[in-house]
CSV table of C-alpha atoms in Angstrom, one decimal:
chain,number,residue,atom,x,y,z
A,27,UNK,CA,102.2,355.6,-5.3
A,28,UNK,CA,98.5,355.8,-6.5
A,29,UNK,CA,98.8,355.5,-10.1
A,30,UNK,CA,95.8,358.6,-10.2
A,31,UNK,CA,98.6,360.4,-8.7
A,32,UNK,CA,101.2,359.7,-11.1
A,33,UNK,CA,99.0,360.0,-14.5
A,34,UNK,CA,98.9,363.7,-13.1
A,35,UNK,CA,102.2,364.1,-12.7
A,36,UNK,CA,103.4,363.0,-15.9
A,37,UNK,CA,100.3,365.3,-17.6
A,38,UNK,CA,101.5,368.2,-16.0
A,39,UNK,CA,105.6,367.4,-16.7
A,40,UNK,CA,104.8,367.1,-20.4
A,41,UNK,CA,102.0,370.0,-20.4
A,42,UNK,CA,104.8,372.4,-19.2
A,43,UNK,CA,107.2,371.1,-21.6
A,44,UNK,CA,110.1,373.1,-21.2
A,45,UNK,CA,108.9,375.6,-19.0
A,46,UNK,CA,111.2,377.0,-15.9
A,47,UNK,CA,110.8,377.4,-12.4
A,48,UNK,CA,113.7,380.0,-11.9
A,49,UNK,CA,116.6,377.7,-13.0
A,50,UNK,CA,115.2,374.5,-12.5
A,51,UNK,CA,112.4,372.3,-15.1
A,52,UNK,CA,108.7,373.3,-14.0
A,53,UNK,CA,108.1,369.9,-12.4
A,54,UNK,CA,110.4,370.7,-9.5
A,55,UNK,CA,108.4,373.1,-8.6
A,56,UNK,CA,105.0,370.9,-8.7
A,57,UNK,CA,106.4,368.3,-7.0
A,58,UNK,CA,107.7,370.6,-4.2
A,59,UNK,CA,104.1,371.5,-3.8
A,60,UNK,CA,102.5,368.2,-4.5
A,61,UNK,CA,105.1,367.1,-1.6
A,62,UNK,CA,103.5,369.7,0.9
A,63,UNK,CA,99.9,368.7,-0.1
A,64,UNK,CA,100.7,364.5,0.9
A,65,UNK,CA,99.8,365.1,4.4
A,66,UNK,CA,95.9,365.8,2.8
A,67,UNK,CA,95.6,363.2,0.2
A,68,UNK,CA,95.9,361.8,-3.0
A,69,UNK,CA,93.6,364.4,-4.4
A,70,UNK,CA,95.5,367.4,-2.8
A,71,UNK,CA,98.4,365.9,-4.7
A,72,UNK,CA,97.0,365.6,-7.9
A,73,UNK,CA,95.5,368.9,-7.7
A,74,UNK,CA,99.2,370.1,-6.9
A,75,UNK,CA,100.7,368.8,-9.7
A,76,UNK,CA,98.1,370.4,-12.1
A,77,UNK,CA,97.7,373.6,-9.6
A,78,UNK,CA,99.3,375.7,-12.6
A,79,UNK,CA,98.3,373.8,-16.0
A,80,UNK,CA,95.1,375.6,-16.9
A,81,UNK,CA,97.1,378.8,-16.2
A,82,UNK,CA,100.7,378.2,-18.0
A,83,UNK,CA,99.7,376.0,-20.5
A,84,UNK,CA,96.9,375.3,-23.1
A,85,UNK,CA,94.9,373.0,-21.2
A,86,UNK,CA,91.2,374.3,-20.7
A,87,UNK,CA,88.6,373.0,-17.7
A,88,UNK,CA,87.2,370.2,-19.8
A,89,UNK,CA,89.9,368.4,-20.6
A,90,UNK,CA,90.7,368.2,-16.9
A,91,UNK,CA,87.3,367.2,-16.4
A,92,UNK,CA,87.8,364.3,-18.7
A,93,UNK,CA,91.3,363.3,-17.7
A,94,UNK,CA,90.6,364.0,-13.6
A,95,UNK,CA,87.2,364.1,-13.3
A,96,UNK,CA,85.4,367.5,-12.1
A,97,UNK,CA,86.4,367.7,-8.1
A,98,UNK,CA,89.6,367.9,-9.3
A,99,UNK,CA,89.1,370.4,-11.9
A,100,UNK,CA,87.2,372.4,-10.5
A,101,UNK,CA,90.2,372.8,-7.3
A,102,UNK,CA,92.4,373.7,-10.4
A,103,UNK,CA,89.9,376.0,-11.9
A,104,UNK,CA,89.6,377.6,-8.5
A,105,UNK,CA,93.2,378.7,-8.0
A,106,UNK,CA,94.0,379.2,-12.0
A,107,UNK,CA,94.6,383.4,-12.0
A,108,UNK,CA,92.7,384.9,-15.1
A,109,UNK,CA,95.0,386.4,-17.4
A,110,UNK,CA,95.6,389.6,-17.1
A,111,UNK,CA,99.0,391.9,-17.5
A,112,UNK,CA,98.8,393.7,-14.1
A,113,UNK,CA,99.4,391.2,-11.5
A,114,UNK,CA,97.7,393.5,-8.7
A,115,UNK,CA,94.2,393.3,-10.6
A,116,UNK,CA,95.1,389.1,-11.3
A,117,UNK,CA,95.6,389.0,-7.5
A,118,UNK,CA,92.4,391.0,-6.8
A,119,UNK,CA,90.2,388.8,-8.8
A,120,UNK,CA,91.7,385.2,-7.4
A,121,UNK,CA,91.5,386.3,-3.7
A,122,UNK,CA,87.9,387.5,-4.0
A,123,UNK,CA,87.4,383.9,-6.0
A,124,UNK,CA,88.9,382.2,-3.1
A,125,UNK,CA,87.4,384.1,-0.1
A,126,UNK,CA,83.7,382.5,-1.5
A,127,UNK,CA,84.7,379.3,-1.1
A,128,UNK,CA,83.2,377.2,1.3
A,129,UNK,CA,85.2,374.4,2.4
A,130,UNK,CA,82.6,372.4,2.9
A,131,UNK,CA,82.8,371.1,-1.0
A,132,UNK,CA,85.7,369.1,-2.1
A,133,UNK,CA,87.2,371.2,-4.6
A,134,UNK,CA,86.9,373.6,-2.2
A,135,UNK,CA,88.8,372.2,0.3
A,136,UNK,CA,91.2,371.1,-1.8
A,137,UNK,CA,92.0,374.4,-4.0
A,138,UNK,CA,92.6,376.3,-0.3
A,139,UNK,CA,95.1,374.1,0.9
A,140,UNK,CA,96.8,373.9,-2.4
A,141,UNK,CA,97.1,377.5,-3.0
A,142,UNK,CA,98.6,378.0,0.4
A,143,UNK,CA,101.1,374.5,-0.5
A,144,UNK,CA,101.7,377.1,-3.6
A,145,UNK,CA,102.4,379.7,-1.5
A,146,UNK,CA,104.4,378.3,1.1
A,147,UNK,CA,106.4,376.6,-1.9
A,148,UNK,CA,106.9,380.0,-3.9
A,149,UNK,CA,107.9,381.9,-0.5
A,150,UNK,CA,110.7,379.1,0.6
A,151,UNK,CA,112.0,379.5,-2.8
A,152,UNK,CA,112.4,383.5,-2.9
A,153,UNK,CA,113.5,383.7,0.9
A,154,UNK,CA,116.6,382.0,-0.4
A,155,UNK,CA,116.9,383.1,-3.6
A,156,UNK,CA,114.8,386.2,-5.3
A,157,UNK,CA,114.7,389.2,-2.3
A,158,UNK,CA,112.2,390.5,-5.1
A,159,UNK,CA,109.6,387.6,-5.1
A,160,UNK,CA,110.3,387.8,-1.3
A,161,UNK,CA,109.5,390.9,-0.7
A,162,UNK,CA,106.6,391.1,-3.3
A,163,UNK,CA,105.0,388.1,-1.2
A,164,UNK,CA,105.5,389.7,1.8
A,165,UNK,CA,103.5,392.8,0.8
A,166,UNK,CA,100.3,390.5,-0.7
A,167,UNK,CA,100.6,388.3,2.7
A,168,UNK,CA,98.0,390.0,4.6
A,169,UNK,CA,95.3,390.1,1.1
A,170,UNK,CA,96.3,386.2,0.5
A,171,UNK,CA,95.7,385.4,4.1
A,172,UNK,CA,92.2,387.0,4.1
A,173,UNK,CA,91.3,385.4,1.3
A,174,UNK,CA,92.4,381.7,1.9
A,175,UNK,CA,93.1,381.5,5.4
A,176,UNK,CA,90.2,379.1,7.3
A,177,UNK,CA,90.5,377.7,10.6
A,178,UNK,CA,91.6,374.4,11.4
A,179,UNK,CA,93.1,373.9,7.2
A,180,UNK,CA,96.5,373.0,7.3
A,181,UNK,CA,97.4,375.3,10.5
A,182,UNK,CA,101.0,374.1,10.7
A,183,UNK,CA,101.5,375.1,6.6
A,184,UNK,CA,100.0,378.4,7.5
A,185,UNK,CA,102.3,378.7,11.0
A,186,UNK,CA,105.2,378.2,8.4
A,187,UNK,CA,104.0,380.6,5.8
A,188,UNK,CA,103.7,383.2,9.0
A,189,UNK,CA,107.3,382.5,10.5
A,190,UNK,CA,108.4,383.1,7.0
A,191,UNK,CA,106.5,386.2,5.6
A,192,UNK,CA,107.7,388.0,8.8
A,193,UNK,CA,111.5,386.7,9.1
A,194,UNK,CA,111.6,384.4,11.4
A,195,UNK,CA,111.7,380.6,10.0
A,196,UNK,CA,113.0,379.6,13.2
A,197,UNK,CA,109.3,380.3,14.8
A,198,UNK,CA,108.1,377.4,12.0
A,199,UNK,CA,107.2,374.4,12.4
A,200,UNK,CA,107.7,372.3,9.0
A,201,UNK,CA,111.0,373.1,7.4
Protein backbone atom coordinates (compact mmCIF):
# COMPACT_ATOMS: atom_id res chain seq x y z
CA UNK A 1 0.00 0.00 0.00
CA UNK A 2 1.31 3.54 -0.98
CA UNK A 3 2.71 4.67 2.26
CA UNK A 4 0.90 8.44 1.14
CA UNK A 5 -2.05 6.35 1.62
CA UNK A 6 -1.40 5.03 4.86
CA UNK A 7 0.04 8.29 6.63
CA UNK A 8 -3.60 9.38 5.91
CA UNK A 9 -5.10 6.74 7.33
CA UNK A 10 -3.42 6.65 10.49
CA UNK A 11 -4.02 10.87 10.65
CA UNK A 12 -7.44 10.47 10.30
CA UNK A 13 -7.77 7.22 12.97
CA UNK A 14 -6.03 9.29 15.57
CA UNK A 15 -7.76 12.69 14.53
CA UNK A 16 -11.12 11.02 15.27
CA UNK A 17 -9.89 9.56 18.41
CA UNK A 18 -12.68 7.98 19.84
CA UNK A 19 -15.30 9.10 17.74
CA UNK A 20 -18.30 6.59 16.53
CA UNK A 21 -19.68 5.49 13.40
CA UNK A 22 -23.05 4.08 14.90
CA UNK A 23 -21.53 1.26 16.96
CA UNK A 24 -18.39 0.84 15.44
CA UNK A 25 -14.71 3.16 15.83
CA UNK A 26 -14.83 6.17 13.13
CA UNK A 27 -12.15 4.49 10.99
CA UNK A 28 -14.61 1.78 9.82
CA UNK A 29 -16.42 3.92 8.37
CA UNK A 30 -13.41 5.79 6.43
CA UNK A 31 -12.07 2.83 5.34
CA UNK A 32 -15.45 1.55 3.99
CA UNK A 33 -15.30 4.71 1.90
CA UNK A 34 -11.60 4.78 1.16
CA UNK A 35 -12.41 1.00 -0.07
CA UNK A 36 -15.11 2.38 -2.59
CA UNK A 37 -12.72 5.24 -3.88
CA UNK A 38 -9.55 2.39 -4.80
CA UNK A 39 -11.03 1.88 -8.17
CA UNK A 40 -9.87 5.96 -8.78
CA UNK A 41 -6.62 6.19 -7.07
CA UNK A 42 -4.41 6.71 -4.43
CA UNK A 43 -5.53 10.20 -4.11
CA UNK A 44 -9.33 9.34 -4.00
CA UNK A 45 -8.25 7.21 -1.16
CA UNK A 46 -6.48 9.49 0.80
CA UNK A 47 -9.03 11.99 0.29
CA UNK A 48 -11.49 9.23 1.72
CA UNK A 49 -9.88 8.69 4.66
CA UNK A 50 -9.67 12.48 5.53
CA UNK A 51 -13.30 13.15 3.73
CA UNK A 52 -14.63 14.05 7.34
CA UNK A 53 -11.54 15.42 9.41
CA UNK A 54 -11.85 19.18 8.78
CA UNK A 55 -15.53 18.71 9.62
CA UNK A 56 -15.43 16.30 12.98
CA UNK A 57 -12.34 17.18 14.27
CA UNK A 58 -10.04 20.24 14.88
CA UNK A 59 -8.00 20.02 11.95
CA UNK A 60 -8.17 23.29 9.73
CA UNK A 61 -7.27 23.53 5.67
CA UNK A 62 -3.67 24.38 6.35
CA UNK A 63 -2.58 21.80 8.12
CA UNK A 64 -3.84 19.47 5.39
CA UNK A 65 -2.09 21.58 3.10
CA UNK A 66 1.11 20.92 4.89
CA UNK A 67 0.54 17.23 5.80
CA UNK A 68 -1.23 16.39 2.04
CA UNK A 69 -0.37 18.95 -0.02
CA UNK A 70 -3.24 21.35 -1.48
CA UNK A 71 -5.05 18.96 -4.32
CA UNK A 72 -5.83 16.98 -1.61
CA UNK A 73 -7.00 19.57 0.71
CA UNK A 74 -8.70 21.37 -1.23
CA UNK A 75 -11.04 17.77 -2.21
CA UNK A 76 -11.46 17.73 1.56
CA UNK A 77 -12.26 21.42 1.90
CA UNK A 78 -14.71 20.80 -0.89
CA UNK A 79 -16.99 18.26 0.72
CA UNK A 80 -16.36 19.48 4.53
CA UNK A 81 -20.25 20.83 5.41
CA UNK A 82 -20.03 24.33 7.28
CA UNK A 83 -21.26 24.15 10.58
CA UNK A 84 -24.45 24.88 11.08
CA UNK A 85 -27.34 23.32 13.51
CA UNK A 86 -30.00 22.77 10.81
CA UNK A 87 -28.81 20.15 8.54
CA UNK A 88 -31.33 21.29 5.63
CA UNK A 89 -29.49 24.81 5.42
CA UNK A 90 -25.74 22.55 5.89
CA UNK A 91 -27.08 20.56 2.91
CA UNK A 92 -28.13 23.64 1.00
CA UNK A 93 -24.78 25.27 1.19
CA UNK A 94 -22.56 22.00 0.34
CA UNK A 95 -24.66 21.06 -2.81
CA UNK A 96 -24.57 24.62 -4.21
CA UNK A 97 -20.53 24.28 -3.34
CA UNK A 98 -20.40 21.06 -5.18
CA UNK A 99 -22.70 21.81 -8.24
CA UNK A 100 -19.66 24.66 -9.18
CA UNK A 101 -17.23 22.39 -9.45
CA UNK A 102 -15.68 21.60 -12.55
CA UNK A 103 -14.23 18.37 -12.80
CA UNK A 104 -11.76 19.29 -14.87
CA UNK A 105 -9.36 20.27 -11.69
CA UNK A 106 -8.17 17.56 -9.50
CA UNK A 107 -9.64 18.33 -6.33
CA UNK A 108 -12.46 18.58 -8.12
CA UNK A 109 -12.60 15.38 -9.43
CA UNK A 110 -11.69 13.91 -6.63
CA UNK A 111 -14.09 15.67 -3.88
CA UNK A 112 -17.21 14.46 -6.42
CA UNK A 113 -16.40 10.93 -6.41
CA UNK A 114 -15.64 10.88 -2.76
CA UNK A 115 -18.79 12.44 -1.64
CA UNK A 116 -20.78 10.07 -3.70
CA UNK A 117 -18.14 6.91 -2.08
CA UNK A 118 -19.60 8.91 1.26
CA UNK A 119 -22.81 8.59 0.17
CA UNK A 120 -23.08 5.34 -1.16
CA UNK A 121 -21.18 4.20 2.15
CA UNK A 122 -23.66 6.10 4.59
CA UNK A 123 -26.80 4.75 2.50
CA UNK A 124 -25.55 0.84 2.70
CA UNK A 125 -25.12 1.42 6.24
CA UNK A 126 -28.81 2.84 7.07
CA UNK A 127 -30.58 0.42 4.51
CA UNK A 128 -29.57 -2.18 7.04
CA UNK A 129 -29.60 -0.65 9.99
CA UNK A 130 -31.10 3.13 10.72
CA UNK A 131 -34.81 3.25 8.55
CA UNK A 132 -34.25 6.98 9.81
CA UNK A 133 -30.87 7.73 8.08
CA UNK A 134 -32.57 5.65 5.26
CA UNK A 135 -35.23 7.40 4.69
CA UNK A 136 -33.66 10.88 5.40
CA UNK A 137 -31.25 10.01 2.40
CA UNK A 138 -33.85 9.00 0.42
CA UNK A 139 -35.62 12.35 0.60
CA UNK A 140 -32.15 14.56 -0.11
CA UNK A 141 -31.37 11.91 -3.07
CA UNK A 142 -32.75 13.93 -5.86
CA UNK A 143 -30.81 17.60 -4.33
CA UNK A 144 -27.53 15.37 -3.81
CA UNK A 145 -27.77 13.99 -7.28
CA UNK A 146 -28.13 17.47 -8.82
CA UNK A 147 -25.48 18.68 -7.20
CA UNK A 148 -22.75 15.95 -7.62
CA UNK A 149 -23.97 13.87 -10.24
CA UNK A 150 -21.53 14.28 -13.66
CA UNK A 151 -21.55 12.03 -16.52
CA UNK A 152 -19.16 9.43 -17.09
CA UNK A 153 -17.73 9.78 -12.79
CA UNK A 154 -18.01 6.69 -11.23
CA UNK A 155 -21.43 5.53 -13.16
CA UNK A 156 -21.53 2.14 -11.55
CA UNK A 157 -21.21 3.89 -7.76
CA UNK A 158 -23.98 6.10 -8.81
CA UNK A 159 -26.12 2.90 -10.48
CA UNK A 160 -25.62 1.51 -6.91
CA UNK A 161 -26.61 4.60 -5.01
CA UNK A 162 -29.91 4.62 -7.46
CA UNK A 163 -30.85 0.75 -6.98
CA UNK A 164 -30.55 1.64 -3.39
CA UNK A 165 -32.31 5.07 -2.75
CA UNK A 166 -35.33 3.51 -4.60
CA UNK A 167 -35.39 -0.18 -3.00
CA UNK A 168 -34.09 -2.16 -5.20
CA UNK A 169 -30.36 -3.32 -4.54
CA UNK A 170 -30.92 -6.11 -6.67
CA UNK A 171 -30.90 -3.58 -9.80
CA UNK A 172 -27.03 -2.71 -8.48
CA UNK A 173 -24.19 -3.44 -9.69
CA UNK A 174 -21.40 -3.32 -6.89
CA UNK A 175 -22.57 -4.82 -3.70
Amino acid sequence: MDSRYLVAQDFAKKRHGEQKYGETPYAVHLNTVAKLAQPFGIDAMIVAQLHDVIEDTDTNFNELVDRFGFTIADAVNSVTDVKLEDRAKRKLEINHRLAALNITEDAARLALIVKVCDRLANVRSSSKSSPRHYKMYQHEHSAFKDAVYRPGLCDDLWRELDGLIIGQPEATLCK
